[in-house]
PDB file of C-alpha atoms in Angstrom:
ATOM      1  CA  MET F   1      -0.389  -0.290   0.433  1.00 76.00           C
ATOM      2  CA  ARG F   2       2.575   2.155   1.053  1.00 84.00           C
ATOM      3  CA  SER F   3       4.056   2.046  -2.903  1.00 88.00           C
ATOM      4  CA  LEU F   4       0.523   2.787  -4.644  1.00 92.00           C
ATOM      5  CA  GLY F   5       0.307   5.495  -1.889  1.00 92.00           C
ATOM      6  CA  ALA F   6       3.980   6.667  -3.375  1.00 93.00           C
ATOM      7  CA  PHE F   7       2.409   6.096  -6.817  1.00 94.00           C
ATOM      8  CA  VAL F   8      -0.733   8.090  -7.193  1.00 94.00           C
ATOM      9  CA  LEU F   9       1.807  11.494  -4.605  1.00 95.00           C
ATOM     10  CA  LEU F  10       4.491  11.778  -7.376  1.00 95.00           C
ATOM     11  CA  ALA F  11       1.397  11.091 -10.516  1.00 95.00           C
ATOM     12  CA  GLY F  12      -0.044  13.908  -8.982  1.00 95.00           C
ATOM     13  CA  ILE F  13       3.187  15.744  -8.689  1.00 94.00           C
ATOM     14  CA  GLY F  14       4.413  15.418 -12.111  1.00 92.00           C
ATOM     15  CA  VAL F  15       0.118  16.037 -13.614  1.00 92.00           C
ATOM     16  CA  GLY F  16       0.436  19.630 -11.325  1.00 91.00           C
ATOM     17  CA  LEU F  17       3.469  20.801 -12.244  1.00 89.00           C
ATOM     18  CA  PHE F  18       2.408  19.586 -16.456  1.00 87.00           C
ATOM     19  CA  VAL F  19      -0.643  22.079 -15.651  1.00 87.00           C
ATOM     20  CA  TYR F  20       1.207  24.796 -13.279  1.00 88.00           C
ATOM     21  CA  LEU F  21       4.550  25.394 -15.794  1.00 86.00           C
ATOM     22  CA  PRO F  22       3.506  26.869 -18.931  1.00 78.00           C
ATOM     23  CA  THR F  23       4.031  25.544 -22.250  1.00 76.00           C
ATOM     24  CA  PRO F  24       7.698  26.896 -24.851  1.00 76.00           C
ATOM     25  CA  VAL F  25       6.328  30.709 -26.550  1.00 74.00           C
ATOM     26  CA  ASP F  26       8.020  31.053 -30.400  1.00 72.00           C
ATOM     27  CA  ARG F  27       8.929  35.144 -29.619  1.00 73.00           C
ATOM     28  CA  THR F  28       9.564  35.562 -33.249  1.00 74.00           C
ATOM     29  CA  ALA F  29       6.250  35.136 -34.720  1.00 76.00           C
ATOM     30  CA  SER F  30       5.044  37.308 -35.681  1.00 80.00           C
ATOM     31  CA  LEU F  31       1.857  38.682 -37.455  1.00 82.00           C
ATOM     32  CA  GLU F  32       3.834  40.167 -40.382  1.00 84.00           C
ATOM     33  CA  ASN F  33       5.694  36.432 -40.019  1.00 83.00           C
ATOM     34  CA  ALA F  34       2.547  34.139 -40.756  1.00 82.00           C
ATOM     35  CA  GLN F  35       1.203  37.172 -42.906  1.00 84.00           C
ATOM     36  CA  GLN F  36       3.729  36.910 -45.191  1.00 84.00           C
ATOM     37  CA  LEU F  37       3.192  33.302 -44.574  1.00 82.00           C
ATOM     38  CA  TRP F  38       0.435  32.723 -45.664  1.00 82.00           C
ATOM     39  CA  ALA F  39       0.821  35.339 -48.735  1.00 82.00           C
ATOM     40  CA  GLN F  40       3.545  32.491 -49.704  1.00 79.00           C
ATOM     41  CA  ALA F  41       1.544  29.826 -49.276  1.00 75.00           C
ATOM     42  CA  ASN F  42      -1.236  31.445 -51.713  1.00 70.00           C
ATOM     43  CA  ARG F  43       1.248  32.265 -54.450  1.00 67.00           C
ATOM     44  CA  SER F  44       2.540  28.720 -55.055  1.00 58.00           C
ATOM     45  CA  SER F  45      -1.082  26.392 -54.107  1.00 59.00           C
ATOM     46  CA  ILE F  46      -1.649  23.885 -56.916  1.00 61.00           C
ATOM     47  CA  PRO F  47      -5.467  24.074 -58.399  1.00 62.00           C
ATOM     48  CA  SER F  48      -7.199  21.372 -57.089  1.00 58.00           C
ATOM     49  CA  PRO F  49      -8.316  17.697 -59.301  1.00 64.00           C
ATOM     50  CA  ILE F  50     -11.397  18.196 -56.604  1.00 64.00           C
ATOM     51  CA  PRO F  51     -13.971  21.360 -58.035  1.00 65.00           C
ATOM     52  CA  VAL F  52     -15.489  21.999 -54.233  1.00 60.00           C
ATOM     53  CA  THR F  53     -18.411  22.304 -54.231  1.00 66.00           C
ATOM     54  CA  SER F  54     -21.224  22.781 -50.768  1.00 63.00           C
ATOM     55  CA  ARG F  55     -22.685  19.743 -50.270  1.00 64.00           C
ATOM     56  CA  SER F  56     -25.615  19.115 -47.285  1.00 67.00           C
ATOM     57  CA  PHE F  57     -26.950  15.378 -45.938  1.00 68.00           C
ATOM     58  CA  ALA F  58     -30.317  13.680 -47.008  1.00 67.00           C
ATOM     59  CA  PRO F  59     -30.634  10.557 -45.407  1.00 69.00           C
ATOM     60  CA  HIS F  60     -33.190   9.358 -48.418  1.00 69.00           C
ATOM     61  CA  ILE F  61     -30.474   9.617 -50.815  1.00 67.00           C
ATOM     62  CA  THR F  62     -28.337   6.328 -50.751  1.00 65.00           C
ATOM     63  CA  LEU F  63     -24.271   5.985 -51.403  1.00 64.00           C
ATOM     64  CA  ALA F  64     -24.100   3.439 -53.566  1.00 64.00           C
ATOM     65  CA  ASN F  65     -25.605   1.932 -57.231  1.00 62.00           C
ATOM     66  CA  ILE F  66     -26.365  -0.837 -56.082  1.00 68.00           C
ATOM     67  CA  ALA F  67     -28.014  -1.886 -59.916  1.00 70.00           C
ATOM     68  CA  PRO F  68     -24.758  -2.598 -62.254  1.00 72.00           C
ATOM     69  CA  PRO F  69     -24.262   0.403 -64.822  1.00 69.00           C
ATOM     70  CA  VAL F  70     -25.462   0.079 -68.274  1.00 74.00           C
ATOM     71  CA  PRO F  71     -22.737  -0.975 -71.033  1.00 72.00           C
TER      72      PRO F  71
END
């Protein structure tokens, strides 16, 4: 029982430190840098071969065609 108590205590300390300590922050990140990266991504983006359309779910439409195609 003593080892179980020690494990629970250490696990609690570990979780507490994980929650208490801040996450590392990249100090070189800025809005201008993000805007430059966004502009570069837009210029170098390749158009998608699949057209993007708006779709909605309709439960009465079957997703699979059961009948074989006519030659």
